[in-house]
Tab-separated table of C-alpha atoms in Angstrom:
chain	number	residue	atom	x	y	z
E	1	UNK	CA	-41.618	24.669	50.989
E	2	UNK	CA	-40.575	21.865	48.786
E	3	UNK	CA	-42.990	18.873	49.054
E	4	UNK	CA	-42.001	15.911	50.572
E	5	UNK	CA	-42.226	13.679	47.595
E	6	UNK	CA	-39.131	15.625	46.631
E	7	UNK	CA	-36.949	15.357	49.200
E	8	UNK	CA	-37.937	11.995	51.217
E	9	UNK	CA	-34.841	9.787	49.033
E	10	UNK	CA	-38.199	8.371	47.588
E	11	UNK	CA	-38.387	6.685	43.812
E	12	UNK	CA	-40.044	10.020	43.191
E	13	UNK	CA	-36.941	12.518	44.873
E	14	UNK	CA	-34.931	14.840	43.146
E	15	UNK	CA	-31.133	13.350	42.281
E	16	UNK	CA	-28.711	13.867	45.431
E	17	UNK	CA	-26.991	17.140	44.839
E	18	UNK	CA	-29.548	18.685	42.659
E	19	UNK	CA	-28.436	18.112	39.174
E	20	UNK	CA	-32.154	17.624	37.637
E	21	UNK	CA	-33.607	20.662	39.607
E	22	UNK	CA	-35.014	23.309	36.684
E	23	UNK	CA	-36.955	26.084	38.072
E	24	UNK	CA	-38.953	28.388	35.481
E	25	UNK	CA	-41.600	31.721	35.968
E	26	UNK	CA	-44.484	30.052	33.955
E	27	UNK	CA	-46.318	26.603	34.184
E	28	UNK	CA	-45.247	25.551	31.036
E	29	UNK	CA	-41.649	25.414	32.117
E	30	UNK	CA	-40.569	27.865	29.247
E	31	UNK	CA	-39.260	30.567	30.840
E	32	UNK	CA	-36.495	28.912	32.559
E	33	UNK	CA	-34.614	30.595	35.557
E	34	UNK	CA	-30.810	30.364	36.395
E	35	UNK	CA	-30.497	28.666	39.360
E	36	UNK	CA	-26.905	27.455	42.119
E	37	UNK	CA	-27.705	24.331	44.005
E	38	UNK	CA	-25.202	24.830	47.160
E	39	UNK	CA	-26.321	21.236	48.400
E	40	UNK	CA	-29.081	19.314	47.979
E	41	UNK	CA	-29.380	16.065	49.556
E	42	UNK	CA	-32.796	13.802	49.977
E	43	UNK	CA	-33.407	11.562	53.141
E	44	UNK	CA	-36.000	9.441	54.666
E	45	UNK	CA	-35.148	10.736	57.880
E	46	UNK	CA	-36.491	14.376	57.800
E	47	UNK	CA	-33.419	15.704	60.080
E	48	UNK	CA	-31.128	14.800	57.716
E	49	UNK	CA	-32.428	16.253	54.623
E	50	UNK	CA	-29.985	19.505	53.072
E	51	UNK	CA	-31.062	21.830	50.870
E	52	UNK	CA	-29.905	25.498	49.740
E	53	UNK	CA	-30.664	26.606	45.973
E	54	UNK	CA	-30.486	30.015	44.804
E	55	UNK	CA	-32.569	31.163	41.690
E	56	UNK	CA	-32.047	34.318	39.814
E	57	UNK	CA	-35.651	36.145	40.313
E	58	UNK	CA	-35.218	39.727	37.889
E	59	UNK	CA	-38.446	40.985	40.445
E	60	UNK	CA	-40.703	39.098	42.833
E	61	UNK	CA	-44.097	40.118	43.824
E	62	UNK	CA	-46.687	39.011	45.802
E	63	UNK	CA	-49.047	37.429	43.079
E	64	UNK	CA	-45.944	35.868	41.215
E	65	UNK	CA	-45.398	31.652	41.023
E	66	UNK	CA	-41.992	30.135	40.856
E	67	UNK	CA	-42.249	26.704	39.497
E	68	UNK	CA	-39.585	24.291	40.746
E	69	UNK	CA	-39.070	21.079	38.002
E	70	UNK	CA	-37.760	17.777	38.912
E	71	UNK	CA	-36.789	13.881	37.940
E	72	UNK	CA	-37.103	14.410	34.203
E	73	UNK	CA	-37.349	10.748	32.288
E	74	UNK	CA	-33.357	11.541	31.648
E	75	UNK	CA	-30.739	11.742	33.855
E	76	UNK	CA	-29.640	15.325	33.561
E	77	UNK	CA	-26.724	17.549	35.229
E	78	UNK	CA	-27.088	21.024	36.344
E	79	UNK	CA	-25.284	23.685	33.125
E	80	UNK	CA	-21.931	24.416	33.532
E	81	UNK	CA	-21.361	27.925	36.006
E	82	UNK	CA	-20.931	29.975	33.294
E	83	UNK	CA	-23.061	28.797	30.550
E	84	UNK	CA	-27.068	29.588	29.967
E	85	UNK	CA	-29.074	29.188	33.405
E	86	UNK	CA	-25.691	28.160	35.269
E	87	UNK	CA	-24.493	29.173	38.866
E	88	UNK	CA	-22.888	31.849	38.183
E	89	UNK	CA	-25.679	33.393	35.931
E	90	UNK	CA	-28.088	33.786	39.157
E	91	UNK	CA	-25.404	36.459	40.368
E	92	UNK	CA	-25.733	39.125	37.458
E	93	UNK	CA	-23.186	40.021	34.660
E	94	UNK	CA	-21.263	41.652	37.674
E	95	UNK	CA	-20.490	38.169	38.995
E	96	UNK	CA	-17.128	38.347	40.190
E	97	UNK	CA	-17.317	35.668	43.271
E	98	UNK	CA	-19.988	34.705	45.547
E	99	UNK	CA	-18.862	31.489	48.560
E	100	UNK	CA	-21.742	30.180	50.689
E	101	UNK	CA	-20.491	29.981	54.603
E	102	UNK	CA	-21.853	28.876	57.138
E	103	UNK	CA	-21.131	29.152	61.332
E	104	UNK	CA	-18.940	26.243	61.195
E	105	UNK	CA	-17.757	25.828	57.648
E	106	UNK	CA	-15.942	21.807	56.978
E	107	UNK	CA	-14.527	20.001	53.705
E	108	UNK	CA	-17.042	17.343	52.588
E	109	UNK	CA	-14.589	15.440	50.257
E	110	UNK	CA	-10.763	14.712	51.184
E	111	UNK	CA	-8.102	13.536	50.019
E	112	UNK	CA	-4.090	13.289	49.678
E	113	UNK	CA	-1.942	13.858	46.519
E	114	UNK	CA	0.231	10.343	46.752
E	115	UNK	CA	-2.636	8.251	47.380
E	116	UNK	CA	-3.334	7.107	43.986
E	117	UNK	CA	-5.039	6.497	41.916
E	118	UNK	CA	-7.789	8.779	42.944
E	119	UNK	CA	-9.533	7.697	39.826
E	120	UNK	CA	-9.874	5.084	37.210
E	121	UNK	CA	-11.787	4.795	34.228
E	122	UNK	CA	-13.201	1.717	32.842
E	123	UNK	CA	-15.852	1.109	29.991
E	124	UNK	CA	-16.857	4.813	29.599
E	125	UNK	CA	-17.046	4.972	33.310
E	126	UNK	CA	-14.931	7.139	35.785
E	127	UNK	CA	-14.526	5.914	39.229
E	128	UNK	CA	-13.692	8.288	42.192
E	129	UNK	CA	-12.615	7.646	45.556
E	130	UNK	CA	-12.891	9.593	48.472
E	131	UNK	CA	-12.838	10.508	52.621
E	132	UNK	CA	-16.062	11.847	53.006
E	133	UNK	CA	-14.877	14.402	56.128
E	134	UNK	CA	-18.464	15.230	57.482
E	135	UNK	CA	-19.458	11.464	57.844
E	136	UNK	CA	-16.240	9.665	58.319
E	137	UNK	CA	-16.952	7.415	55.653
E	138	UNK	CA	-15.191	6.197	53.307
E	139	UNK	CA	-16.549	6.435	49.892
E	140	UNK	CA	-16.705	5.779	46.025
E	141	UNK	CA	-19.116	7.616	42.964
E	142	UNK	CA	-19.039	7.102	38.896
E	143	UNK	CA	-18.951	9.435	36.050
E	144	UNK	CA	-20.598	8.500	33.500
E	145	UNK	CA	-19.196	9.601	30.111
E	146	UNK	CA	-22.176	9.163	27.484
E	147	UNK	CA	-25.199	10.807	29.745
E	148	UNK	CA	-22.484	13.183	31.572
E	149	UNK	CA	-24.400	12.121	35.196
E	150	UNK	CA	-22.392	11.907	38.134
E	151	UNK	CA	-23.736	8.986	40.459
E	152	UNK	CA	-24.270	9.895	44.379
E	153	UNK	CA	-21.660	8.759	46.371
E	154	UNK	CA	-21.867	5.179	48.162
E	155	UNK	CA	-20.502	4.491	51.615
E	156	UNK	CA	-17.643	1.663	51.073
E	157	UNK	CA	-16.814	1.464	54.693
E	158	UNK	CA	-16.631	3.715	57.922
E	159	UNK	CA	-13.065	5.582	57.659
E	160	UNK	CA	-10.878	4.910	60.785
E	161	UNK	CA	-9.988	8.772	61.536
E	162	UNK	CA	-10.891	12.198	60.250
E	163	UNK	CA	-7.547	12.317	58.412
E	164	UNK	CA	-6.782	13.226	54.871
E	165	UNK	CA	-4.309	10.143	55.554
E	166	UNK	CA	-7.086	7.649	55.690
E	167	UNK	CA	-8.577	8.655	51.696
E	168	UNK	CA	-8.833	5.603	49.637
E	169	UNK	CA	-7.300	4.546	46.532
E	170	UNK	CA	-8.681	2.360	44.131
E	171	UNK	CA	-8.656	0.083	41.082
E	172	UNK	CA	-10.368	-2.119	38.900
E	173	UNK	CA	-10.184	-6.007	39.173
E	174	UNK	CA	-9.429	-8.779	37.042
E	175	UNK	CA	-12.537	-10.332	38.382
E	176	UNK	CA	-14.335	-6.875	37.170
E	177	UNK	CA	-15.101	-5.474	40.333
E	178	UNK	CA	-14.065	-2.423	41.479
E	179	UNK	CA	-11.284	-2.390	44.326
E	180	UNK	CA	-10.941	0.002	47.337
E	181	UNK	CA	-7.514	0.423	49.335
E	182	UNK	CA	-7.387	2.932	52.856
E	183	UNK	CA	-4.738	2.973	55.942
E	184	UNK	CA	-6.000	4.187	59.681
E	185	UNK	CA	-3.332	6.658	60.168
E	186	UNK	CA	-2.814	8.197	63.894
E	187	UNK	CA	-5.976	5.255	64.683
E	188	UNK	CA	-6.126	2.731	67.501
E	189	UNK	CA	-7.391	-0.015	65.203
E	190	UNK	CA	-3.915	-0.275	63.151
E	191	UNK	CA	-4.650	-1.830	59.429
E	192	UNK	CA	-4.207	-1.661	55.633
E	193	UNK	CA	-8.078	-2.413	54.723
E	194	UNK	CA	-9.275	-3.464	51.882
E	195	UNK	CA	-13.255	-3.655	50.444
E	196	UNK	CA	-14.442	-4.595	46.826
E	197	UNK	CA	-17.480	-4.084	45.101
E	198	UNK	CA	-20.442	-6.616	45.320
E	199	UNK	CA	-21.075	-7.059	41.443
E	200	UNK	CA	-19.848	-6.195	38.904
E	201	UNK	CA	-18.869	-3.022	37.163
E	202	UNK	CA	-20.636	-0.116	36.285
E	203	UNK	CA	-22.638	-1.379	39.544
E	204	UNK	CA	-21.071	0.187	42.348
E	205	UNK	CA	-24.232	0.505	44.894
E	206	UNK	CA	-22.979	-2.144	47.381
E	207	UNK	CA	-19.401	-3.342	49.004
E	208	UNK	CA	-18.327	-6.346	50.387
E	209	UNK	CA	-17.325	-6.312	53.978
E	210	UNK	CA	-13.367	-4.932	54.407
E	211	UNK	CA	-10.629	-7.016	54.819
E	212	UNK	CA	-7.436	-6.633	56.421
E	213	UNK	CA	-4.595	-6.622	54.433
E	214	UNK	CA	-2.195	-6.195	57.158
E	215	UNK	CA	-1.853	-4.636	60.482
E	216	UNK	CA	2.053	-3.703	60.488
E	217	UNK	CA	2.235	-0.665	62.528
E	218	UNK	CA	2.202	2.740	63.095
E	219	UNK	CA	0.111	4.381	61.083
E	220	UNK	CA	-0.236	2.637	57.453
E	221	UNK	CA	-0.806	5.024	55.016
E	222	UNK	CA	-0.465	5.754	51.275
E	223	UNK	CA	-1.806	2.607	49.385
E	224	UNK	CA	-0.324	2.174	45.949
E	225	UNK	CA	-2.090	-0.886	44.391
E	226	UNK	CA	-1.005	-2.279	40.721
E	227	UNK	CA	-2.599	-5.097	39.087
E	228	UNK	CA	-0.605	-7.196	36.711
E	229	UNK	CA	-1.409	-9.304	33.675
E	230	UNK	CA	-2.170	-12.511	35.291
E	231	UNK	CA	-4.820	-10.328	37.910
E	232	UNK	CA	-2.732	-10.701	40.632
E	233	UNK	CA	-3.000	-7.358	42.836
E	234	UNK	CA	0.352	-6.026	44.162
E	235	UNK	CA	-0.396	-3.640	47.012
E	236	UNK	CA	2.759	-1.004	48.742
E	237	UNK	CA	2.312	1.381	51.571
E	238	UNK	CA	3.616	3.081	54.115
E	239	UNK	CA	4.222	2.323	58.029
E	240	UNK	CA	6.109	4.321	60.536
E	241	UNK	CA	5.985	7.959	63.041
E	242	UNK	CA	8.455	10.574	63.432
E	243	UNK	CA	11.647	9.346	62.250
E	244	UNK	CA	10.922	5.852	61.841
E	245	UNK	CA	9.189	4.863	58.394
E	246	UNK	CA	9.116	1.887	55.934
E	247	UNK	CA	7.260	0.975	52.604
E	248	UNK	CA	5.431	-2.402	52.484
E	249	UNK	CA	4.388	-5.105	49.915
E	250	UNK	CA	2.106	-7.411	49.726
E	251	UNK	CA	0.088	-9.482	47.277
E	252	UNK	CA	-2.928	-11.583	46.480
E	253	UNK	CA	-3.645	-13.906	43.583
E	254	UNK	CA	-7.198	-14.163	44.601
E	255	UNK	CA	-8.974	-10.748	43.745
E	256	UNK	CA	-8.542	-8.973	47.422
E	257	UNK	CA	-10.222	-12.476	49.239
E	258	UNK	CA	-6.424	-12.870	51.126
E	259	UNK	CA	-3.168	-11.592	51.327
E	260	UNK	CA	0.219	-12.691	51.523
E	261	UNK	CA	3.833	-12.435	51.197
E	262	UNK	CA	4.254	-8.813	53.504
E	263	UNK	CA	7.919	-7.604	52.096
E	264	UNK	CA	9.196	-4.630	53.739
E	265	UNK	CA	10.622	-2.761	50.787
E	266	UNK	CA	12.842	0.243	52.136
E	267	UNK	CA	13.115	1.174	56.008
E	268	UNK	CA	13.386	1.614	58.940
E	269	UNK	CA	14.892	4.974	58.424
E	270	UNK	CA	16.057	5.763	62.281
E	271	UNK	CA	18.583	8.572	62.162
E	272	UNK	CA	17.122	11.312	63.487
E	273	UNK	CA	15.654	13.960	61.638
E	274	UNK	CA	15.751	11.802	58.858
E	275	UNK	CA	12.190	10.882	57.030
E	276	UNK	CA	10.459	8.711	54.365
E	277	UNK	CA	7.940	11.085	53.381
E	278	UNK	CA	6.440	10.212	50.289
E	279	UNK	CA	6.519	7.741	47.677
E	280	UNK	CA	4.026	6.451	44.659
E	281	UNK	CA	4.512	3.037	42.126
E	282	UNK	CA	3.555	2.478	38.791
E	283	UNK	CA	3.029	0.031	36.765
E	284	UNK	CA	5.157	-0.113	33.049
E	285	UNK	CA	4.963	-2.843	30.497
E	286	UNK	CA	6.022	-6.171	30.800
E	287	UNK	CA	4.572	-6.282	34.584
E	288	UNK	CA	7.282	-4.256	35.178
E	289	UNK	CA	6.534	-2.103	38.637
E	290	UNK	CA	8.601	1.100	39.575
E	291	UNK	CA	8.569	2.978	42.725
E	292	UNK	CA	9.984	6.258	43.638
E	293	UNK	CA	10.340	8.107	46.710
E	294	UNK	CA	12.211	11.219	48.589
E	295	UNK	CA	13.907	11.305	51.434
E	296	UNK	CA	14.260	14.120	53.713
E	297	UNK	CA	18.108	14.011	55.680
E	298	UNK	CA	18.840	15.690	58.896
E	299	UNK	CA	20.808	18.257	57.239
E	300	UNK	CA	20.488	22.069	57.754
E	301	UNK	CA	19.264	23.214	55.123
E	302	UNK	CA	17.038	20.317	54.802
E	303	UNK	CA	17.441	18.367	51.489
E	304	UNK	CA	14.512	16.041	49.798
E	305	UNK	CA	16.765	13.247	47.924
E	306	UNK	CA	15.584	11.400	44.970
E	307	UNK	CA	15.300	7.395	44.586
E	308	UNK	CA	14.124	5.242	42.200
E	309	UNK	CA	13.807	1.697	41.797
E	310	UNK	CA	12.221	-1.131	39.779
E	311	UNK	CA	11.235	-5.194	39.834
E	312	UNK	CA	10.231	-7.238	37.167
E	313	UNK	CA	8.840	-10.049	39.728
E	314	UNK	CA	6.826	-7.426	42.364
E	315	UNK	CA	4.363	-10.131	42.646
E	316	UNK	CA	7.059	-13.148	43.943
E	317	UNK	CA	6.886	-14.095	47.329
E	318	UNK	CA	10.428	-12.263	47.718
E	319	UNK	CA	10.607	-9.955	44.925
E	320	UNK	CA	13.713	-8.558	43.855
E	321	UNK	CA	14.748	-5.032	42.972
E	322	UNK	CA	17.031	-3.149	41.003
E	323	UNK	CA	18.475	0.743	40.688
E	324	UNK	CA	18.491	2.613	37.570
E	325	UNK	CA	21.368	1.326	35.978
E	326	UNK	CA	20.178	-2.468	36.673
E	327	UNK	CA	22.488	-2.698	39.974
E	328	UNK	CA	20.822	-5.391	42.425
E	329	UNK	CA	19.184	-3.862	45.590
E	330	UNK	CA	19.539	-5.740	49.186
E	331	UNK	CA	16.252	-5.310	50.973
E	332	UNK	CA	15.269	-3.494	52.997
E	333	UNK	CA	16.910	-0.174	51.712
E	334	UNK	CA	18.301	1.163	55.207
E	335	UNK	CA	19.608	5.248	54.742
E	336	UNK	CA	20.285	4.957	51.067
E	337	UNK	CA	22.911	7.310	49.896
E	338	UNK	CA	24.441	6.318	46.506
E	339	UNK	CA	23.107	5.088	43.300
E	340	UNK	CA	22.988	1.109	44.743
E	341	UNK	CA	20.843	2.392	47.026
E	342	UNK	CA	18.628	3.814	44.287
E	343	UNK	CA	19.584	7.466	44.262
E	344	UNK	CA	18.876	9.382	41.747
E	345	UNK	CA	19.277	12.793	42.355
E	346	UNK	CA	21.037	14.397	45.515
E	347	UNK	CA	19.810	17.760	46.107
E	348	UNK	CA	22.114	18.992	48.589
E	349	UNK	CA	22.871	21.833	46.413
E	350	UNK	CA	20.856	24.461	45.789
E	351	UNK	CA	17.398	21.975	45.898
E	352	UNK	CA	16.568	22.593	49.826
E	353	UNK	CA	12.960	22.507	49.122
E	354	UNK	CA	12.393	19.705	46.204
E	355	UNK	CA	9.858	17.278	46.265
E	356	UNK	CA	9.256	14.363	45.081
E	357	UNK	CA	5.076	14.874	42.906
E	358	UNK	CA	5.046	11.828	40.604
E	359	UNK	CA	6.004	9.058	38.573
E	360	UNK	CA	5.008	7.282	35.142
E	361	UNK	CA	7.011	4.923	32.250
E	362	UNK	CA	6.738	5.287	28.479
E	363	UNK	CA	6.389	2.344	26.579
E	364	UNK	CA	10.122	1.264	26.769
E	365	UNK	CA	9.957	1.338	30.384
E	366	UNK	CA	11.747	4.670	31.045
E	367	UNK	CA	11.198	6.270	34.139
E	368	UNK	CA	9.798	9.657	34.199
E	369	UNK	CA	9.384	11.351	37.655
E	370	UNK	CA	8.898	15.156	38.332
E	371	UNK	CA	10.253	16.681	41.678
C-alpha cells in the first residue's frame, strides 16, 4: 500500500509517471532495486489515481522490507531500460520482451505523420504535442535538456473527436509563447482551432481559451503553421471528404488573437476517385514558404503524383505562387497535371504505390522532398 501522501497530486506526490520512484532492500537506500514503472499517475480524486511498478525482488520472505523512495530535492528520470536498475533489468539477463495488457488495452498518446511539427525546441527546451486518446484532450509537455526531466503533460483544450486526425501541431511565437494548432475531423463542431500559452516560455502550465481560426468545412485537418520574420503566423490545412478536398491559408499579424485573409490554395479536386491526400509546408530563407503534396488519380493501378510549389509573399492578403521552374500558378490549383500546375514527378510508371513523407530547403532555397 503506498501512502497517500504519495499519490494524492499533493506538493509531497511522486512525479506523474514515476520517474523519481527508487526502491531499495535496506533503510539506508543502498541497496537499490531495478524497478519498470508501467504508469504511475497521482490524483486528488482517489478513483483516478494509476499505478503499476514492477521491482526485481532476487527472493522475498516474510520478515523482508522493501523500501519505496520518492521526490528527491532533484528532478530525476527513471535509468534508461537497459542500463543499471532500468526496466528491462527487473526481467533477468533472459529478458527478451515482456508488454503489460490489460482487458481492454488503448493508445494513450496519438498522433499523425503530416501534422507537423510534432515538436519544437526552444532555449534548451523541447516542446511536444499530442491527442491524448484516453481523455480526449488535447495536450502539450517539455523536455528539458540540462536536468533530462520530462514535464507531465498539460491539457490545452478538449479534442473534438477520438481521431488521430484531430493531434495538434505546434510552434513557438514571436510574442514567446508557445502556439497550438488542431482540426475536428469527422466532428459536428467544424473548425481550425487555435490556443496559446498563458505566459511565457519554458512556462507551459496554463492555455488561453481556443480560438477559431476558421470553420471552412468538412473535416479540417492537417495544420501546417510557419512563422515568418516579421512574427506574422501563416497557417495551411486541409478541408474536404471523399473525393472532394482543398488546402487552406490563412494568416494573423497579431500572435493567434485573429485571423484573416482565408485563401484556398489548391482544390476542389472533384473527379472521382481522385484525392488530395496529404501535403506538409516549410518554411526556407528569405520568408520563403514551400508546400508539397500528392495526389492520388482515378487510374487503375492507382498512381500518387508529385507537386510542388512555392511563394515568397505567403503572408499577403492574396499570396501568389509559383512551380519549380518559377512559372506563375492561377489559384486555386483545380486537377493539376503538368509542370504549371506544379508537377513534379508523374508516377504513372512503375510508382503505383509512392507517397509523398516530407519536405525541407537548404540554405539556397532548394527543395528537397522524399516520396
Amino acid at each position: 500500500m503506498l501512502p497517500t501522501e504519495m499519490v494524492d497530486a499533493s506538493a509531497t506526490s511522486a512525479q506523474d509517471g514515476g520517474g523519481d520512484i527508487r526502491f531499495s532492500s535496506d533503510a539506508a537506500g543502498a541497496t537499490r532495486l531495478a524497478c519498470e514503472i508501467n504508469d504511475f499517475h497521482p490524483d486528488a480524486t482517489a478513483g483516478s489515481r494509476r499505478c503499476e511498478i514492477w521491482v526485481q525482488v532476487v527472493s522475498l520472505t516474510d520478515a523482508m522490507t522493501i523500501y519505496c523512495w520518492y521526490k528527491p530535492t532533484t528532478a530525476r528520470q527513471q535509468p534508461a531500460p537497459s542500463q543499471a536498475f532500468g526496466s528491462e533489468v527487473v526481467w533477468g539477463t533472459a529478458y527478451k520482451f515482456v508488454h503489460h495488457m490489460d482487458d481492454a488495452p488503448q493508445r494513450t498518446q496519438s498522433g499523425l505523420w503530416l501534422i507537423r511539427p510534432r515538436a519544437v525546441e526552444s532555449g534548451g527546451v523541447t516542446y511536444l504535442a499530442y491527442l491524448d486518446y484516453t481523455g480526449t484532450q488535447i495536450e502539450v509537455a517539455k523536455y528539458t535538456h540540462s536536468t533530462g526531466v520530462w514535464s507531465a503533460g498539460t491539457v490545452v483544450a478538449t479534442a473534438p473527436v477520438q481521431d488521430a486526425h484531430c493531434s495538434p501541431t505546434l510552434l513557438v511565437g514571436d510574442d514567446s509563447r508557445l502556439h497550438v494548432f488542431w482540426g475536428s475531423y469527422t466532428n459536428a463542431t467544424v473548425a481550425m482551432r487555435h490556443a496559446k500559452s498563458t505566459n511565457a516560455l519554458p512556462d507551459i502550465s496554463a492555455f488561453d481559451a481556443a480560438v477559431t481560426v476558421s470553420a471552412t468545412s468538412p473535416n479540417p485537418t492537417y495544420p501546417n503553421p510557419v512563422l515568418l520574420s516579421n512574427g506574422d503566423i501563416v497557417l495551411f490545412w486541409r478541408v474536404g471528404s471523399s473525393d472532394d478536398f482543398s488546402i487552406m491559408r490563412k494568416v494573423s499579424a497579431d500572435d493567434g488573437a485573429t485571423w484573416a485573409n482565408e485563401q484556398k490554395i489548391i482544390g476542389n479536386f472533384s473527379i472521382t476517385g481522385n484525392r488530395l491526400p496529404y501535403f506538409t509546408s516549410h518554411l526556407g530563407a528569405s520568408d520563403r514558404v514551400h508546400l508539397a503534396y500528392h495526389v492520388r488519380d482515378a487510374e487503375t493501378p492507382i498512381h500518387h503524383d508529385l507537386y510542388y510549389l512555392y511563394s515568397d509573399d505567403a503572408n499577403a492578403a492574396t499570396s501568389a505562387w509559383k512551380a519549380i521552374d518559377g512559372t506563375a500558378i492561377t489559384l486555386p490549383i483545380n486537377e493539376p497535371t503538368t509542370t504549371a500546375g506544379g508537377l513534379v514527378f508523374n508516377s504513372d510508371t512503375d510508382w503505383d504505390g509512392g507517397y509523398f513523407m516530407g519536405l525541407t530547403a537548404d540554405a539556397s532555397n532548394n527543395p528537397h522532398l522524399l516520396y
